[in-house]
mmCIF file of C-alpha atoms in Angstrom:
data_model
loop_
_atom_site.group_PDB
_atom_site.id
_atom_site.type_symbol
_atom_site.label_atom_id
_atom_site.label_comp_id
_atom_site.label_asym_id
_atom_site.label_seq_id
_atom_site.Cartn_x
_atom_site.Cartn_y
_atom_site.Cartn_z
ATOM 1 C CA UNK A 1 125.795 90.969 118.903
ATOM 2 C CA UNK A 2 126.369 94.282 117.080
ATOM 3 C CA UNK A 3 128.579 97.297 116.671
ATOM 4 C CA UNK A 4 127.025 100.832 115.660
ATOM 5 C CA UNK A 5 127.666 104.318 114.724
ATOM 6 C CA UNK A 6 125.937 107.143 113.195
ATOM 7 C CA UNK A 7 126.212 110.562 112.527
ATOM 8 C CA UNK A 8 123.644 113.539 111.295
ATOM 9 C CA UNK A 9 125.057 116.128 108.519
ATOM 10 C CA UNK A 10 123.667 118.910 107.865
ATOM 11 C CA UNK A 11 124.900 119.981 104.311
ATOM 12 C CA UNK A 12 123.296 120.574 100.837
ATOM 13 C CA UNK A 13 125.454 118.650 98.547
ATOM 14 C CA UNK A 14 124.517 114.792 98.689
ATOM 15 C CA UNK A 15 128.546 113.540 98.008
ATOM 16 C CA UNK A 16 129.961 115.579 100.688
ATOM 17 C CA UNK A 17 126.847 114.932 102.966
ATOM 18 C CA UNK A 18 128.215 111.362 102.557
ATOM 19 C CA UNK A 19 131.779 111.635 102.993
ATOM 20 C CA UNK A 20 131.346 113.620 106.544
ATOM 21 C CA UNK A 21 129.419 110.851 108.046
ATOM 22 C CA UNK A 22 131.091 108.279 106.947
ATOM 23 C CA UNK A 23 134.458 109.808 108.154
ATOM 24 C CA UNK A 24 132.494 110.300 111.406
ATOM 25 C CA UNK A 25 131.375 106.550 111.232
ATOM 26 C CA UNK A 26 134.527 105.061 110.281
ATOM 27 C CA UNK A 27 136.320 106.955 113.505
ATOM 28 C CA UNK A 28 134.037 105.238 115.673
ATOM 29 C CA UNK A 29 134.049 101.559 114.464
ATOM 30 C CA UNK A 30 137.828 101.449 114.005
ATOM 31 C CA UNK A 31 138.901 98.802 111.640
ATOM 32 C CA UNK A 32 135.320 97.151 111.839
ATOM 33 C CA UNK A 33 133.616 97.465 108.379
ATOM 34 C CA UNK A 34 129.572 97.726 108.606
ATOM 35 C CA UNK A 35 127.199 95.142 107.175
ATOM 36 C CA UNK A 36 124.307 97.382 106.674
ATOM 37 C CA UNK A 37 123.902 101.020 106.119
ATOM 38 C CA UNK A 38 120.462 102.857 107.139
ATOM 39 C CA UNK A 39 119.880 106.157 105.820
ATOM 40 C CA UNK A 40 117.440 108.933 105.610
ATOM 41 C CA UNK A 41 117.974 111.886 103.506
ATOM 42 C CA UNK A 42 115.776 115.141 103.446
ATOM 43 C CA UNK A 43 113.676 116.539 100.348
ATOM 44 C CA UNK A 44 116.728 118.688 99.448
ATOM 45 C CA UNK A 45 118.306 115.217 97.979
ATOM 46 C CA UNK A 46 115.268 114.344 95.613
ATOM 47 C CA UNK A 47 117.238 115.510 92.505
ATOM 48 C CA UNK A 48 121.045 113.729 94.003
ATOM 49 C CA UNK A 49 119.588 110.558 94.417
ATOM 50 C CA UNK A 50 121.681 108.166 92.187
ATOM 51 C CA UNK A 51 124.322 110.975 93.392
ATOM 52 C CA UNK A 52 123.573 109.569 97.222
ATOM 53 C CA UNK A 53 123.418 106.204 96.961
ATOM 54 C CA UNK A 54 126.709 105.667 94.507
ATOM 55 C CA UNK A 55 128.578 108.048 97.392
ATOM 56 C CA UNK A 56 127.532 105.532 99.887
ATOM 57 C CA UNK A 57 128.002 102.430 97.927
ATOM 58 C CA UNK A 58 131.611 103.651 96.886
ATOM 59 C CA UNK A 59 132.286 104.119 100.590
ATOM 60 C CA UNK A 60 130.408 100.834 101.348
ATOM 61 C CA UNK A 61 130.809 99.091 98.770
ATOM 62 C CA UNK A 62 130.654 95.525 100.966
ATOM 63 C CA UNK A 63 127.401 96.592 103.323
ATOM 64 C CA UNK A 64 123.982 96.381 102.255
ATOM 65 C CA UNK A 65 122.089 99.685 102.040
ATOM 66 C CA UNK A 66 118.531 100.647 102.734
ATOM 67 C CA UNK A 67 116.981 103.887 102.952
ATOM 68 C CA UNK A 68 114.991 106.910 101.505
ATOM 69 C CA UNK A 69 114.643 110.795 100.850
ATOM 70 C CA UNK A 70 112.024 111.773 103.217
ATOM 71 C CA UNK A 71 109.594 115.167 102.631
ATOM 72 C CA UNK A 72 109.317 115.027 106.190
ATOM 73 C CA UNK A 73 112.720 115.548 107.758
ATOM 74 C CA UNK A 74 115.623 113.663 109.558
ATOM 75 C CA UNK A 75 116.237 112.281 113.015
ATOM 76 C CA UNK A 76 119.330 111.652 114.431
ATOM 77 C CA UNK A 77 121.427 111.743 118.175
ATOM 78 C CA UNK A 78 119.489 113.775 120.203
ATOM 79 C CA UNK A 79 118.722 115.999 117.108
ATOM 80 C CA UNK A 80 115.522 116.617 114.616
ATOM 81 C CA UNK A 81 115.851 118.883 111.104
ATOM 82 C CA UNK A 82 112.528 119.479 109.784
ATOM 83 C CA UNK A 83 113.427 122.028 107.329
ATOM 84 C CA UNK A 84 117.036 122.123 105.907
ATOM 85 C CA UNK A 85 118.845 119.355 103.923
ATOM 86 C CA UNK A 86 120.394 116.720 106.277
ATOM 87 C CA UNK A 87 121.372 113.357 106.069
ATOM 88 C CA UNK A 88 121.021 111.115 108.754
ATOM 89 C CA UNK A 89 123.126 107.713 108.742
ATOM 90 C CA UNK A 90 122.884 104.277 111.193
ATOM 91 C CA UNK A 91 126.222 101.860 110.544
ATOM 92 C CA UNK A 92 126.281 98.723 111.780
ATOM 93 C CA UNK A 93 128.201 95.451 112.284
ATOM 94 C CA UNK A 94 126.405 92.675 112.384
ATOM 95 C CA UNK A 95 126.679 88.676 112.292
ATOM 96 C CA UNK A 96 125.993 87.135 108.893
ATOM 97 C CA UNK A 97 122.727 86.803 107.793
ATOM 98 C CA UNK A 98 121.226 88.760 110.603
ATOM 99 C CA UNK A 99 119.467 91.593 107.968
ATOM 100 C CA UNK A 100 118.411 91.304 104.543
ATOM 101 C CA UNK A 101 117.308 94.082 102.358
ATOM 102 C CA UNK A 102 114.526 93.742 99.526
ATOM 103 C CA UNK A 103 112.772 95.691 97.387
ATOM 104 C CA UNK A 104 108.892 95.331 97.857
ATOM 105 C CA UNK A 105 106.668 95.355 94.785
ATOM 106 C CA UNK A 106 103.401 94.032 96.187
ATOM 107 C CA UNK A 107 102.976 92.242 100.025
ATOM 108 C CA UNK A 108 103.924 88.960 98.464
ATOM 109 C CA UNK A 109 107.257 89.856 98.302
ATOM 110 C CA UNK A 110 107.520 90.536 102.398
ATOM 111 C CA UNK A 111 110.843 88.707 103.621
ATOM 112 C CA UNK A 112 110.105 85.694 105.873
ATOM 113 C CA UNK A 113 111.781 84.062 108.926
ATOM 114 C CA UNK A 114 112.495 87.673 110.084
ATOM 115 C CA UNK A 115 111.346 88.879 113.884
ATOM 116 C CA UNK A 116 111.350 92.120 112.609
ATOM 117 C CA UNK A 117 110.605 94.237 109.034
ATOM 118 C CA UNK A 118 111.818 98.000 108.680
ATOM 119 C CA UNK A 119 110.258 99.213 105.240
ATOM 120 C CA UNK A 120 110.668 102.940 103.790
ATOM 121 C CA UNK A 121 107.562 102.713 101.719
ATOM 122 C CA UNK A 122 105.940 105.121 98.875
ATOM 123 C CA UNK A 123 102.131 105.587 99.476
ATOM 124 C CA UNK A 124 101.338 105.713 96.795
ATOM 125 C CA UNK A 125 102.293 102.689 96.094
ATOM 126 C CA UNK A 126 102.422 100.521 98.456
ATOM 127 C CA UNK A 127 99.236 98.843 100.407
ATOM 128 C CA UNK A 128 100.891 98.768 103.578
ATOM 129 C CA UNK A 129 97.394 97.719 105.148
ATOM 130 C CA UNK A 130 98.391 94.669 103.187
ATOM 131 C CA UNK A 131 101.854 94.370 104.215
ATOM 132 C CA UNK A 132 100.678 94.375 107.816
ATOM 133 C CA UNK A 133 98.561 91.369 107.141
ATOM 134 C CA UNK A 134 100.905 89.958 104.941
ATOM 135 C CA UNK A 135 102.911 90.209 108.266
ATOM 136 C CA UNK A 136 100.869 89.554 110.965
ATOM 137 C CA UNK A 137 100.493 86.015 108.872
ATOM 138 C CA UNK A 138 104.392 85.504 108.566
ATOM 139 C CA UNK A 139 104.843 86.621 112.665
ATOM 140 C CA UNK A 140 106.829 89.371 112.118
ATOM 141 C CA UNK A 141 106.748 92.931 113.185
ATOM 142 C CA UNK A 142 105.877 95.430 110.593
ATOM 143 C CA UNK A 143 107.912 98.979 111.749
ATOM 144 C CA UNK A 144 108.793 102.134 109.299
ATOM 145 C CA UNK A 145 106.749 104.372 107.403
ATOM 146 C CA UNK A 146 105.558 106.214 104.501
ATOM 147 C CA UNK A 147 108.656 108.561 103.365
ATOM 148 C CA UNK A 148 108.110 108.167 99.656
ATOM 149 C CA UNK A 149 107.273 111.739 98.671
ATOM 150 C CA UNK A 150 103.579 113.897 98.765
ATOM 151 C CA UNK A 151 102.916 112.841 95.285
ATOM 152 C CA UNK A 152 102.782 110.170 93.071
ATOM 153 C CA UNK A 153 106.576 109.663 91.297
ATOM 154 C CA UNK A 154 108.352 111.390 94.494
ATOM 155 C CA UNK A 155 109.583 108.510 95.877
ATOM 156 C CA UNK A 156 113.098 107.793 96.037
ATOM 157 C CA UNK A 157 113.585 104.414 98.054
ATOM 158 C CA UNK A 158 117.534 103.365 98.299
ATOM 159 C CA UNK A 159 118.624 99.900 98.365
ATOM 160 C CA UNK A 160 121.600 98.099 97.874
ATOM 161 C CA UNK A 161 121.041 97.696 94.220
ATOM 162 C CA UNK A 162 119.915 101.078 93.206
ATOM 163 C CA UNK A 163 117.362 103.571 93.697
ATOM 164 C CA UNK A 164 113.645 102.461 93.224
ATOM 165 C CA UNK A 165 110.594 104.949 92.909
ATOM 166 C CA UNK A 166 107.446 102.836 93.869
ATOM 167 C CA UNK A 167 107.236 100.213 96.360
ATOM 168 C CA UNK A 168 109.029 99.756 99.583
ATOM 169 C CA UNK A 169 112.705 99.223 100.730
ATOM 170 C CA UNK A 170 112.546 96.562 103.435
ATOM 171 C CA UNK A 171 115.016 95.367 106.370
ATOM 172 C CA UNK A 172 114.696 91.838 107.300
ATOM 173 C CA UNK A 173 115.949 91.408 110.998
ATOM 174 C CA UNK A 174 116.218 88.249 112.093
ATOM 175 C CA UNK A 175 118.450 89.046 115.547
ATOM 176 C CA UNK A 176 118.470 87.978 119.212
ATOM 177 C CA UNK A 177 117.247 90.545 121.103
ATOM 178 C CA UNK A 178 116.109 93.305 118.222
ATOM 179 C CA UNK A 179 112.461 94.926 119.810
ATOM 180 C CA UNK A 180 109.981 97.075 118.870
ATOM 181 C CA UNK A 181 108.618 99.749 120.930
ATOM 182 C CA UNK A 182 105.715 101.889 119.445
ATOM 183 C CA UNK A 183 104.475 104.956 121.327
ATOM 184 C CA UNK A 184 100.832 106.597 120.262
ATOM 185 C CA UNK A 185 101.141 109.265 121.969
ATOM 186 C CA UNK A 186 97.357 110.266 122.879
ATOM 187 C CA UNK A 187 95.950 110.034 126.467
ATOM 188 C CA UNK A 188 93.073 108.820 127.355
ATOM 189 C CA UNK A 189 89.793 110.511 128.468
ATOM 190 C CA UNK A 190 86.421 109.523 129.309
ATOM 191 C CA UNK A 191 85.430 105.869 130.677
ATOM 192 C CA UNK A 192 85.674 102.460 128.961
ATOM 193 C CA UNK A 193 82.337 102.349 126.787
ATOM 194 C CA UNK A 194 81.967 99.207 125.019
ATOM 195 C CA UNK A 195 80.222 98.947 121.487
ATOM 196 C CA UNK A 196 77.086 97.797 121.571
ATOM 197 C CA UNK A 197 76.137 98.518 117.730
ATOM 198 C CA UNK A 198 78.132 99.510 114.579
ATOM 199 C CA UNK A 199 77.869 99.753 111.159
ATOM 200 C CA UNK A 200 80.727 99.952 108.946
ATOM 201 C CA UNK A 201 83.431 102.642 110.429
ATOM 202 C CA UNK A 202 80.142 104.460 112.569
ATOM 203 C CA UNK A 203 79.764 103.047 116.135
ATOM 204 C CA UNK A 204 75.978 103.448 116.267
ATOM 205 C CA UNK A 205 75.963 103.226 120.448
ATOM 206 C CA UNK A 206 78.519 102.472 123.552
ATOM 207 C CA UNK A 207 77.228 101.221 127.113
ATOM 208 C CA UNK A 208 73.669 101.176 125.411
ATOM 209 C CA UNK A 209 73.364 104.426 124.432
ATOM 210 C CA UNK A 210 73.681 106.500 121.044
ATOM 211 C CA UNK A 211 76.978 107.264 120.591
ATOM 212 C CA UNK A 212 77.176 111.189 120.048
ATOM 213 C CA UNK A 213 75.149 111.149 123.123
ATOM 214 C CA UNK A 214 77.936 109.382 125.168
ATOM 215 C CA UNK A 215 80.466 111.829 123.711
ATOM 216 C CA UNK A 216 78.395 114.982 124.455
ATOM 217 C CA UNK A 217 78.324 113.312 128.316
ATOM 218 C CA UNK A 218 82.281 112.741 127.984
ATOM 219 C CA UNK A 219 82.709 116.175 126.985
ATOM 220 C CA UNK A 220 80.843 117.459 129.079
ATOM 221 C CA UNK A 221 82.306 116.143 132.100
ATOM 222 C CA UNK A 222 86.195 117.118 130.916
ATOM 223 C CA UNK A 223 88.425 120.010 132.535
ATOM 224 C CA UNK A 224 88.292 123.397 130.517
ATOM 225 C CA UNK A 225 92.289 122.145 129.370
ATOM 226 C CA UNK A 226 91.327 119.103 128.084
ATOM 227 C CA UNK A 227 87.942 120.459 126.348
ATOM 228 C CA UNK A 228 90.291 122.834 124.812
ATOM 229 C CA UNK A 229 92.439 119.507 123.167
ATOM 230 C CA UNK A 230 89.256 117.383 122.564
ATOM 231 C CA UNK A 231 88.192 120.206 119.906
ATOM 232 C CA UNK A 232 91.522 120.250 118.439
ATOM 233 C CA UNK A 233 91.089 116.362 117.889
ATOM 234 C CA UNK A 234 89.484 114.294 119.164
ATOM 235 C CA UNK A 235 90.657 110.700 118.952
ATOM 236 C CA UNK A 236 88.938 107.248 119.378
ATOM 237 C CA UNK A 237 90.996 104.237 121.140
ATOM 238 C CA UNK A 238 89.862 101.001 120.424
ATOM 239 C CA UNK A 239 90.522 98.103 122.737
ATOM 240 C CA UNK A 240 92.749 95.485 120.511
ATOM 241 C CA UNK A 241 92.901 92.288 123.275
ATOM 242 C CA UNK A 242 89.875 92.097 124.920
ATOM 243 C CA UNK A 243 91.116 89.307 127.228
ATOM 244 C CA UNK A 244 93.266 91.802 129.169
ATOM 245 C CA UNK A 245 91.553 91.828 132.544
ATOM 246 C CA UNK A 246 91.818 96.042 132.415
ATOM 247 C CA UNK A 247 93.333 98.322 129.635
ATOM 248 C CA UNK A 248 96.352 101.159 130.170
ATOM 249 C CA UNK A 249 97.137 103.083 127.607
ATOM 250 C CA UNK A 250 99.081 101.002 125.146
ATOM 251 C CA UNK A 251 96.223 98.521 124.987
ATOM 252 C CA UNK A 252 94.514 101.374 123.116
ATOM 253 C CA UNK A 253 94.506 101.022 118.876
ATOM 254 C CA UNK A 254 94.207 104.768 118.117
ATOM 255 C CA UNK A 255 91.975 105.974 115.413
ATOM 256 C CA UNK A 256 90.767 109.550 114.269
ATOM 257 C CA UNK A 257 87.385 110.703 114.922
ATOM 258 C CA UNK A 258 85.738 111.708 111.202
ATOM 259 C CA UNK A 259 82.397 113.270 113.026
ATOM 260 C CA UNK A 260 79.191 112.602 113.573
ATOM 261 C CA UNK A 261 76.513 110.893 111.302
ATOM 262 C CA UNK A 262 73.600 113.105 111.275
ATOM 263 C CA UNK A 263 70.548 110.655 110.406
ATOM 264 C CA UNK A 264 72.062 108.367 113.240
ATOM 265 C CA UNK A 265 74.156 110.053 115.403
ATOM 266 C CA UNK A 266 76.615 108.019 115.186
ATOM 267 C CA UNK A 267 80.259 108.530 115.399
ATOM 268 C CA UNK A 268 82.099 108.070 112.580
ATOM 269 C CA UNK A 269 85.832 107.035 112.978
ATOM 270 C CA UNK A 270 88.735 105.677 111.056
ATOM 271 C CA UNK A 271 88.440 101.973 111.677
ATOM 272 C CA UNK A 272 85.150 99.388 111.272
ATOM 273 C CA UNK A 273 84.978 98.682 115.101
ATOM 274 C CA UNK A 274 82.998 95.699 116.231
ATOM 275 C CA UNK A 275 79.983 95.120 118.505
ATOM 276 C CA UNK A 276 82.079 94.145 121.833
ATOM 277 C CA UNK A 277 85.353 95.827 121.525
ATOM 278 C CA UNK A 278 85.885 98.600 124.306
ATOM 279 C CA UNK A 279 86.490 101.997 123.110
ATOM 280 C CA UNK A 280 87.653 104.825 125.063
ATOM 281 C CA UNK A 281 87.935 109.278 124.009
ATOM 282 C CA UNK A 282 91.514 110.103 123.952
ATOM 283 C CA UNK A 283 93.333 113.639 123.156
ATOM 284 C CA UNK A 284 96.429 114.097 121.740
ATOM 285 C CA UNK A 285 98.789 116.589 123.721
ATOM 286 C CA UNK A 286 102.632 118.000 124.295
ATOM 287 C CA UNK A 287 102.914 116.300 127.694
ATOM 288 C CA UNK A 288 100.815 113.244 126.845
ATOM 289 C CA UNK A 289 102.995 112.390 123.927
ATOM 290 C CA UNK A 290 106.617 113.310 125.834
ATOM 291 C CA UNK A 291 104.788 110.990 129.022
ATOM 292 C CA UNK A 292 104.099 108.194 126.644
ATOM 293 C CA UNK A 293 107.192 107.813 124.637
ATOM 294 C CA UNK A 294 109.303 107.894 127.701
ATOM 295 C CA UNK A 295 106.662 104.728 129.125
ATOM 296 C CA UNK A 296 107.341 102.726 126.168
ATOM 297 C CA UNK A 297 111.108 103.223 125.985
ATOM 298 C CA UNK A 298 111.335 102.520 130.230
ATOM 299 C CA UNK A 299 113.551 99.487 130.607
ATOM 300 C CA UNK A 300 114.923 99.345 127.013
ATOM 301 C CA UNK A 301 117.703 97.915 126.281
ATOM 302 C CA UNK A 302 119.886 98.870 122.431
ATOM 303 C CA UNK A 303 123.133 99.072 121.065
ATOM 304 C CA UNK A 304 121.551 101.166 118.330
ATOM 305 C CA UNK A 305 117.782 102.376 117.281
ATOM 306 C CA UNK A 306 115.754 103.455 114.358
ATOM 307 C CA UNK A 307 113.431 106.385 114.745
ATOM 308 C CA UNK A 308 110.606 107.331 112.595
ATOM 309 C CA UNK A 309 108.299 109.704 114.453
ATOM 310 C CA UNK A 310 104.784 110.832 112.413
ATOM 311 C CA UNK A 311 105.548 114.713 110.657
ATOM 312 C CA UNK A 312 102.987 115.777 112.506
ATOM 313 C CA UNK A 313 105.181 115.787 115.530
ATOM 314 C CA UNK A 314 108.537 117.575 116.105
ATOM 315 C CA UNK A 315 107.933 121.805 116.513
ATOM 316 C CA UNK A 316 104.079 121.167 115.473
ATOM 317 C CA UNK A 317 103.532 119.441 118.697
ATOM 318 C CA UNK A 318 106.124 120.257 120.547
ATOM 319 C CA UNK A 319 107.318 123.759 122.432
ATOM 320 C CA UNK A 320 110.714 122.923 121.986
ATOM 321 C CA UNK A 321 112.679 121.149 118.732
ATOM 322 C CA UNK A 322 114.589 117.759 118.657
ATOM 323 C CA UNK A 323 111.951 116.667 121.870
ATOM 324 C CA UNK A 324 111.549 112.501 120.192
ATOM 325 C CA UNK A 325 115.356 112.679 119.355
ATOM 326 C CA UNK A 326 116.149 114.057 122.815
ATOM 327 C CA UNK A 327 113.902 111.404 125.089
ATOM 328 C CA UNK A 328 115.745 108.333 122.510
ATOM 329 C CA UNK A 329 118.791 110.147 123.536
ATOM 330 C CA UNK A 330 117.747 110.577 127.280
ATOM 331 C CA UNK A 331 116.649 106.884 127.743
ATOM 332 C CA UNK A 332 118.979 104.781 125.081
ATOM 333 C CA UNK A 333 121.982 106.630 124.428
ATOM 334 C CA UNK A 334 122.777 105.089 121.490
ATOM 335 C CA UNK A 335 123.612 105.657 117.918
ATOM 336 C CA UNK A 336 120.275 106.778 116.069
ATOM 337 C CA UNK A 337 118.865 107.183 112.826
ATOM 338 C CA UNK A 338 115.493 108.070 111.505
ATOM 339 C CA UNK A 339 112.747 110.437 109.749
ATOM 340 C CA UNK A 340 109.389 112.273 109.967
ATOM 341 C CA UNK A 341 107.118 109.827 108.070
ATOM 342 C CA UNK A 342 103.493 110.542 106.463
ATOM 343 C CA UNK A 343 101.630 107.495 108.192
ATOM 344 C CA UNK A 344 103.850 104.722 110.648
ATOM 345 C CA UNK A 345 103.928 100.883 110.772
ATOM 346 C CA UNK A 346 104.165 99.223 114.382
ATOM 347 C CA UNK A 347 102.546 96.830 116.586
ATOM 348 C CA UNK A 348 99.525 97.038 118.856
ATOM 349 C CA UNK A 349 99.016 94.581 121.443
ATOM 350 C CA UNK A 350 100.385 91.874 119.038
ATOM 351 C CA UNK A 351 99.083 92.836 115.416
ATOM 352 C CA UNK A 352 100.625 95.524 112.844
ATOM 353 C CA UNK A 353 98.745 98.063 112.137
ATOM 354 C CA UNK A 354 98.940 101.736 110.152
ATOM 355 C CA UNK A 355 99.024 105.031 112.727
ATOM 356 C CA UNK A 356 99.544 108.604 112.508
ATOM 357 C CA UNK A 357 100.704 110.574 115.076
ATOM 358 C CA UNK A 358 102.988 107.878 116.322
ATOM 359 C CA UNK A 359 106.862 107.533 117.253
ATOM 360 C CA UNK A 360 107.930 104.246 116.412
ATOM 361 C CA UNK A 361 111.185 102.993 117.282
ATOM 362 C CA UNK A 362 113.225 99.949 116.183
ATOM 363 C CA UNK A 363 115.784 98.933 119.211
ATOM 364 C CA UNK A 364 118.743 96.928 117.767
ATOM 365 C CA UNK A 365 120.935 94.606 120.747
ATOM 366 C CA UNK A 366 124.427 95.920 121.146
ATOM 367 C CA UNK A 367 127.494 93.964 121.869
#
């Protein structure tokens, strides 16, 4: 179904950056030409931008390009650079008309008849709350992230025709076989407590009871370790299909926990929950996240995959560097691309949604 190849540079000039990977790339595929280049440049590209993208399309010149220069950092085989310039490149071969690239202006200008959207998106911007409906409505998944820049006028979004500065770059995949697996990485603590009032985004009580009175009795009940996590941050997981006869962990929607309303005492979180949906106290952890990602990537099957992993992973969560790059590299094996994003797109229990925290990755079918 596909051929693929990539390579991670690490190197400060944007046209030689270029010209490594693609000799790398061009080794590997032989006398097969790609159809669609996927890129992800660090921060140290910002000012080579039109630099980048006419290196690639001069090298290219017959494959459609999508792409950005990411604050966050790069992801590619088994590696992660947070810090240094890097550019990160996926190559691949695919039948005709299996991806499309577009340049997003507003959610109305999502691509349809695709199983599967990939947008590098500004957020500043870009309402990606609305693309995911805009989405959800079309059937599609919604997968990516924010990798425009930390403030407004950062962004520097590639596509095939240039390089854009608002919006979102988007991949249309329409291809046999292409999957989506999305890992949250938080673990759940604590019972099922359903909502039994709300207001808003404040869950007034669960199971009957005021709510900060049901988290002081979670708390309370939790092992010194996981106290210890629960006050770094606490999370709220919100039950998305109720009709599921009992709920793991990927059944969860996860949401921050913004404190507790004092007049109430109520729990205020980052979501408008509704009177019936289960929620459940989850904490966010080294070993929950590295357990997690390997659950959702069991069974896989890729000739190639997409990574973009929330920034506030890689050496801030984990001990050790490159750990999301290594576990894709552990359970795939496959040419990889990706970044460190500032907020991910993926899909829960069969809607998109916006996450933090999250490693999201795109699986493409091989040959």
């Amino acid at each position: 179904m596909g051929r693929y190849a990539s390579h991670l540079v690490r190197h400060a000039d944007a046209v030689t950056a270029v010209d490594v990977a693609a000799d790398h790339i061009d080794l590997e595929l032989g006398d097969a030409r790609p159809t669609l280049i996927v890129v992800a440049a660090s921060d140290a590209f910002r000012d080579q931008a039109d630099a980048l993208h006419g290196a690639l399309m001069r090298r290219y010149p017959d494959a459609l390009l999508a792409g950005a220069v990411i604050p966050g950092g790069v992801i590619g085989v088994g590696e992660e650079v947070e810090d240094h310039p890097a550019l990160s490149v996926l190559a691949a071969v695919l039948p005709p008309g299996a991806a499309r690239v577009a340049v997003l202006d507003d959610a109305d200008d999502l691509p349809a008849d695709a199983a599967v959207v990939t947008v590098f998106a500004d957020p500043f911007t870009c309402d990606a709350d609305r693309l995911a409906e805009a989405a959800d409505l079309a059937g599609a998944s919604l997968v990516g992230g924010f990798t425009g820049g930390y403030a407004p006028g950062d962004a520097r979004l590639l596509a095939t025709d240039g390089v854009h500065e608002r919006g979102a770059v988007a991949i249309a995949l329409d291809l046999p076989g292409v999957d989506v697996r999305v890992s949250q990485g938080a673990r759940p603590v604590g019972p099922d407590l359903v909502v039994t009032a709300a207001e808003g985004n404040v869950v007034l009580e669960l199971a009957g009871k005021p709510a900060a009175e049901q988290l002081h009795t979670v708390l309370g009940a939790l092992a010194p370790a996981d106290l210890e996590l629960a006050r770094a941050g606490l999370m709220a997981g919100i039950v998305v299909d109720e009709n599921r006869p009992e709920y793991d962990v990927g059944d969860f929607l996860i949401r921050g926990l913004l404190g507790v309303a004092s007049d109430t005492g109520g729990l205020a979180i980052a979501a408008e929950p509704r009177v019936g949906q289960t929620l459940r106290f989850h904490v966010r952890d080294a070993d929950g996240a590295d357990a997690d990602l390997r659950r959702v990537l069991s069974g896989a099957e890729a000739g190639a995959a997409l990574l973009f992993a929330c920034n506030g992973r890689g050496t801030r969560m984990f001990a050790e560097p490159h750990h999301d790059a290594r576990v894709v590299a552990e359970t795939l094996g496959v040419p990889l691309a990706g970044a460190f994003c500032q907020g991910e797109l993926g899909p829960v229990a069969g809607r998109n949604h916006v996450h933090a925290f999250t490693a999201t990755v795109v699986t493409l079918p091989g040959g």
